[in-house]
Amino acid sequence: FVLVSIVALLIAYFIIHRVFVHRRTFNGTTKLYGKTVIVTGGNTGIGKATAAAMATRGARVILACRSKQRAEEAVGDLIQETGNDGIIFMQLDLASLKSVRAFAENFLKSESRLDLLINNAALASPGYTEDGLGMILGVNHIGPFLLTDLLLDRLKECAPSRVVNVSSCGHDLGTIDFDCITTHKRLALGSSDADLFKAYTHSKLCNVLFTHELAKRLKGTSVTCYSLHPGSVRSELGRDINEWHTRIIKAFVSKLGATDTVSGAQTTLYCALQEDIEHLSGRYFSDCQLVQVKPEARDDGISKKLWEISEKLSGMA
């Protein structure tokens, strides 16, 4: 039954949006010499492809990752691939608010600029963070929320600058249960793979709402922000879901035309580098173009309430 539920959700996920092939590419020629970019989860998948594109354009790139070994291997790969030796690893575990604060402190002490913050890392794992948050809520929303807040002053100092939040068209299947968040510090109850998938879609809605509210709070600062759907991409997102289920999901997604991570990074690059989209701050993009989100995802009251709860859960309030 669990497997049937997952497949049914995936069918809805893809059919509703017709995300069979990622067609558009970002063709901008923006150079980033003298600029600094943070990419969370930059050691693998879309994050690594994004980091490579930034480094190729001359940026100093910070891979903000949990695994030191995997990140350092990625740094070596990227330097060899791009010829840019300005790529470094900094420890960041989004499942630990202490780690998020330590990363921000270390970054602000050692780096003088921040021009692009790309909140790319995400997971679909069970369990809780060390702060008692549901793992998906903590890593996919609260961690990036706190990280962004701690780095906002530096982004403002280096403006014009941008924040890019990698969401998913799965946010259309998500909803925000504030009672569940405040009572259980989770986005959804249950621990089955189907429950994890639902919690993941809720977290992606959080990303869109966070971006919507952040844009309102950044008016007049020359810091802009965007959320996006990267396309159906073969990545390690489901690595913590039951292995057999993951194999079936990967096979199913591949039949629907899942793209490679370089193609999957194109909308991230568009939101980070496309010229003359500052007036679209707070909006959502897919396939390198503006997409209208459902009413719940752009509701001022919901986004404000989510922000206030997120402040409390992250220890900001």
XYZ file of C-alpha atoms in Angstrom:
317
model
C 0.000 0.000 0.000
C 2.827 2.375 0.899
C 4.519 1.788 -2.443
C 1.247 2.314 -4.322
C 0.758 5.583 -2.437
C 4.219 6.816 -3.373
C 3.772 5.942 -7.044
C 0.343 7.605 -7.088
C 1.799 10.776 -5.617
C 4.622 10.741 -8.126
C 2.217 10.277 -11.020
C 0.258 13.317 -9.823
C 3.520 15.208 -9.325
C 4.588 14.751 -12.931
C 1.308 14.658 -14.816
C -0.034 17.860 -13.282
C 3.039 19.809 -14.357
C 4.014 17.803 -17.423
C 7.608 17.852 -16.352
C 8.839 15.205 -18.766
C 11.888 16.881 -20.293
C 13.811 19.912 -19.095
C 14.042 21.913 -22.322
C 15.318 25.416 -21.666
C 18.856 26.404 -20.834
C 20.259 29.584 -19.358
C 22.286 31.381 -22.008
C 23.361 34.449 -20.057
C 27.009 35.494 -20.263
C 27.336 37.125 -16.827
C 30.839 36.925 -15.375
C 31.399 36.642 -11.639
C 35.016 37.673 -11.105
C 35.335 39.270 -7.676
C 31.989 37.807 -6.574
C 31.399 35.213 -3.837
C 28.741 32.506 -3.981
C 27.544 30.056 -1.313
C 25.930 26.830 -2.544
C 24.478 24.579 0.145
C 24.712 20.915 -0.728
C 27.240 21.860 -3.392
C 29.111 18.559 -3.299
C 26.615 16.553 -5.354
C 23.718 16.692 -7.798
C 22.248 20.013 -8.849
C 24.306 21.804 -6.210
C 27.569 20.571 -7.666
C 26.463 21.458 -11.203
C 25.500 24.933 -9.960
C 28.825 25.378 -8.202
C 30.664 24.346 -11.379
C 28.764 26.917 -13.438
C 29.531 29.661 -10.922
C 33.200 28.737 -10.763
C 33.460 28.649 -14.564
C 32.213 32.245 -14.583
C 35.015 33.259 -12.205
C 33.248 33.319 -8.832
C 34.738 32.383 -5.510
C 32.530 29.436 -4.533
C 31.850 28.156 -1.022
C 30.572 24.592 -0.859
C 28.490 24.540 2.325
C 28.141 20.833 3.077
C 27.763 18.378 5.942
C 30.260 15.721 4.819
C 33.864 16.961 4.930
C 35.194 14.015 2.944
C 32.648 14.208 0.140
C 32.871 17.994 -0.057
C 36.653 17.995 -0.285
C 36.470 15.403 -3.053
C 33.987 17.649 -4.851
C 36.273 20.665 -4.419
C 39.055 18.735 -6.133
C 36.757 17.685 -8.959
C 35.482 21.212 -9.491
C 38.901 22.842 -9.461
C 40.098 20.349 -12.043
C 36.945 20.804 -14.143
C 36.789 24.605 -14.080
C 40.404 25.670 -13.583
C 39.220 27.941 -10.775
C 41.112 27.394 -7.517
C 38.809 29.744 -5.621
C 36.528 26.893 -4.546
C 36.538 25.941 -0.871
C 34.583 23.822 1.589
C 32.991 25.129 4.766
C 31.253 22.818 7.218
C 27.464 23.212 7.382
C 24.958 20.746 8.811
C 21.470 22.135 8.270
C 20.143 19.580 10.777
C 21.956 21.513 13.518
C 21.122 25.124 14.345
C 24.441 25.282 16.212
C 26.209 24.280 13.003
C 24.287 26.888 10.995
C 25.350 29.602 13.418
C 28.944 28.369 13.436
C 29.037 28.374 9.637
C 27.686 31.923 9.466
C 30.186 33.127 12.076
C 33.091 31.448 10.300
C 32.021 32.779 6.918
C 31.526 36.348 8.097
C 34.953 36.360 9.774
C 36.842 34.878 6.825
C 35.012 36.219 3.754
C 34.512 39.879 2.921
C 31.797 39.417 0.273
C 28.570 37.540 -0.343
C 26.841 38.159 -3.647
C 24.765 35.006 -4.097
C 23.291 32.648 -1.507
C 21.887 29.516 -3.118
C 19.852 27.401 -0.688
C 20.003 24.167 -2.641
C 20.366 21.356 -0.077
C 17.316 19.222 0.728
C 16.417 15.712 1.826
C 13.476 13.382 2.393
C 14.601 11.608 5.552
C 12.807 10.363 8.674
C 13.777 11.229 12.221
C 14.593 14.430 14.065
C 17.353 17.007 14.085
C 19.491 17.552 17.168
C 17.208 20.495 18.000
C 14.115 18.274 18.100
C 12.690 19.346 14.743
C 11.380 16.914 12.172
C 14.342 16.217 9.891
C 12.586 17.415 6.733
C 11.313 20.594 8.415
C 14.717 21.294 9.931
C 16.921 20.699 6.899
C 14.630 21.866 4.108
C 13.233 24.981 5.752
C 14.343 26.031 9.248
C 18.074 25.590 8.577
C 18.038 27.638 5.339
C 15.726 30.187 6.996
C 18.219 30.795 9.816
C 21.224 30.735 7.495
C 19.681 33.369 5.241
C 18.832 35.612 8.176
C 22.354 35.401 9.603
C 23.885 36.371 6.244
C 21.433 39.097 5.230
C 23.555 42.006 6.462
C 26.499 40.858 4.340
C 24.208 40.430 1.324
C 22.944 43.982 1.859
C 26.498 45.317 2.106
C 27.333 43.706 -1.252
C 24.082 44.586 -3.015
C 22.882 44.136 -5.635
C 22.819 40.535 -4.449
C 20.421 37.596 -4.535
C 19.036 34.685 -2.538
C 17.920 31.656 -4.554
C 15.780 28.976 -2.883
C 15.554 25.670 -4.729
C 12.008 24.417 -4.220
C 10.007 21.991 -6.390
C 6.750 21.854 -8.306
C 5.876 19.343 -5.589
C 4.948 22.388 -3.496
C 1.611 22.247 -5.332
C 0.885 19.027 -3.429
C 1.931 20.576 -0.125
C 0.047 22.428 2.556
C 0.949 24.115 5.845
C -0.504 22.621 9.039
C 0.460 25.179 11.660
C -0.979 23.066 14.481
C 1.275 20.180 13.500
C 4.308 22.451 13.282
C 3.750 24.144 16.633
C 2.699 20.990 18.498
C 5.003 18.371 17.006
C 7.712 20.497 15.312
C 7.078 18.499 12.164
C 5.398 19.161 8.829
C 3.407 15.917 8.889
C 2.906 12.944 11.171
C 3.727 9.350 10.275
C 6.967 7.701 9.223
C 6.090 5.715 6.103
C 7.701 6.572 2.791
C 4.410 8.088 1.666
C 4.401 10.282 4.785
C 7.962 11.374 4.045
C 6.977 12.313 0.526
C 4.069 14.404 1.833
C 6.324 16.131 4.362
C 8.785 16.844 1.555
C 6.080 18.561 -0.529
C 5.068 20.599 2.530
C 8.702 21.697 2.966
C 8.874 22.794 -0.663
C 5.777 24.943 -0.088
C 7.639 26.430 2.889
C 10.465 27.389 0.496
C 8.057 29.254 -1.786
C 6.304 31.016 1.104
C 9.635 31.937 2.699
C 10.753 33.525 -0.569
C 7.456 35.411 -0.874
C 7.755 36.871 2.625
C 11.493 37.533 2.350
C 10.966 39.639 -0.759
C 8.525 41.865 1.108
C 10.988 42.349 3.956
C 13.848 43.131 1.542
C 12.123 45.925 -0.355
C 14.427 48.889 -0.775
C 17.624 46.938 -0.032
C 18.704 45.861 -3.557
C 18.731 42.258 -2.305
C 16.291 40.140 -4.285
C 15.151 36.543 -3.902
C 13.579 33.820 -6.026
C 12.296 30.259 -5.646
C 12.271 27.637 -8.358
C 11.533 24.144 -9.591
C 14.646 22.550 -11.123
C 12.912 19.817 -13.139
C 12.787 16.058 -12.605
C 16.410 15.261 -11.878
C 18.229 12.065 -11.034
C 19.873 12.963 -7.729
C 20.476 11.634 -4.214
C 17.375 13.248 -2.719
C 15.755 9.932 -1.774
C 18.874 8.269 -0.427
C 17.339 7.802 3.034
C 14.088 6.247 1.803
C 13.761 2.451 1.769
C 16.233 1.136 -0.830
C 13.729 -1.024 -2.736
C 11.210 1.805 -2.969
C 13.967 4.175 -4.096
C 14.946 1.842 -6.935
C 11.376 1.736 -8.198
C 10.980 5.514 -7.899
C 14.209 6.113 -9.823
C 13.120 3.728 -12.550
C 9.729 5.443 -12.758
C 11.232 8.921 -12.899
C 13.726 7.896 -15.566
C 10.863 6.736 -17.790
C 9.348 10.214 -17.492
C 12.499 11.795 -18.871
C 14.461 12.760 -15.772
C 17.277 15.023 -16.850
C 20.924 15.261 -15.837
C 22.033 17.583 -13.055
C 23.634 20.123 -15.412
C 20.299 20.600 -17.178
C 18.567 20.544 -13.805
C 20.668 23.481 -12.630
C 19.590 25.790 -15.458
C 16.690 27.468 -13.645
C 18.886 27.988 -10.583
C 21.376 29.770 -12.829
C 18.581 31.797 -14.398
C 17.341 33.011 -11.009
C 20.879 33.756 -9.837
C 22.214 35.486 -12.938
C 19.467 36.616 -15.299
C 19.489 40.366 -15.794
C 16.466 42.624 -15.277
C 14.359 40.305 -13.094
C 14.789 42.344 -9.915
C 11.151 43.478 -10.160
C 10.152 39.795 -9.907
C 11.711 39.335 -6.480
C 9.746 36.826 -4.432
C 8.385 34.993 -7.464
C 8.678 31.361 -8.545
C 10.317 30.030 -11.706
C 10.378 26.768 -13.626
C 12.182 25.887 -16.851
C 13.816 29.350 -16.848
C 10.508 31.209 -16.901
C 8.097 32.805 -14.471
C 5.288 30.540 -13.210
C 2.217 31.517 -11.212
C 1.890 29.557 -7.961
C -1.316 28.479 -6.249
C -3.019 31.047 -3.953
C -1.794 29.381 -0.744
C 1.812 29.760 -1.906
C 1.505 33.533 -2.268
C -0.803 34.278 0.663
C 0.521 37.165 2.767
C -1.105 35.927 5.968
C 0.230 32.389 5.645
C 3.742 33.520 4.717
C 3.852 35.956 7.639
C 2.653 33.333 10.126
C 5.172 30.795 8.793
C 7.933 33.399 9.184
C 6.970 34.083 12.795
C 6.865 30.380 13.691
C 10.172 29.847 11.907
C 11.747 32.607 13.992
C 10.715 30.780 17.148
C 11.841 27.345 15.970
C 15.208 28.693 14.810
C 15.828 30.577 18.047
C 15.701 33.985 16.398
C 12.674 35.227 18.305
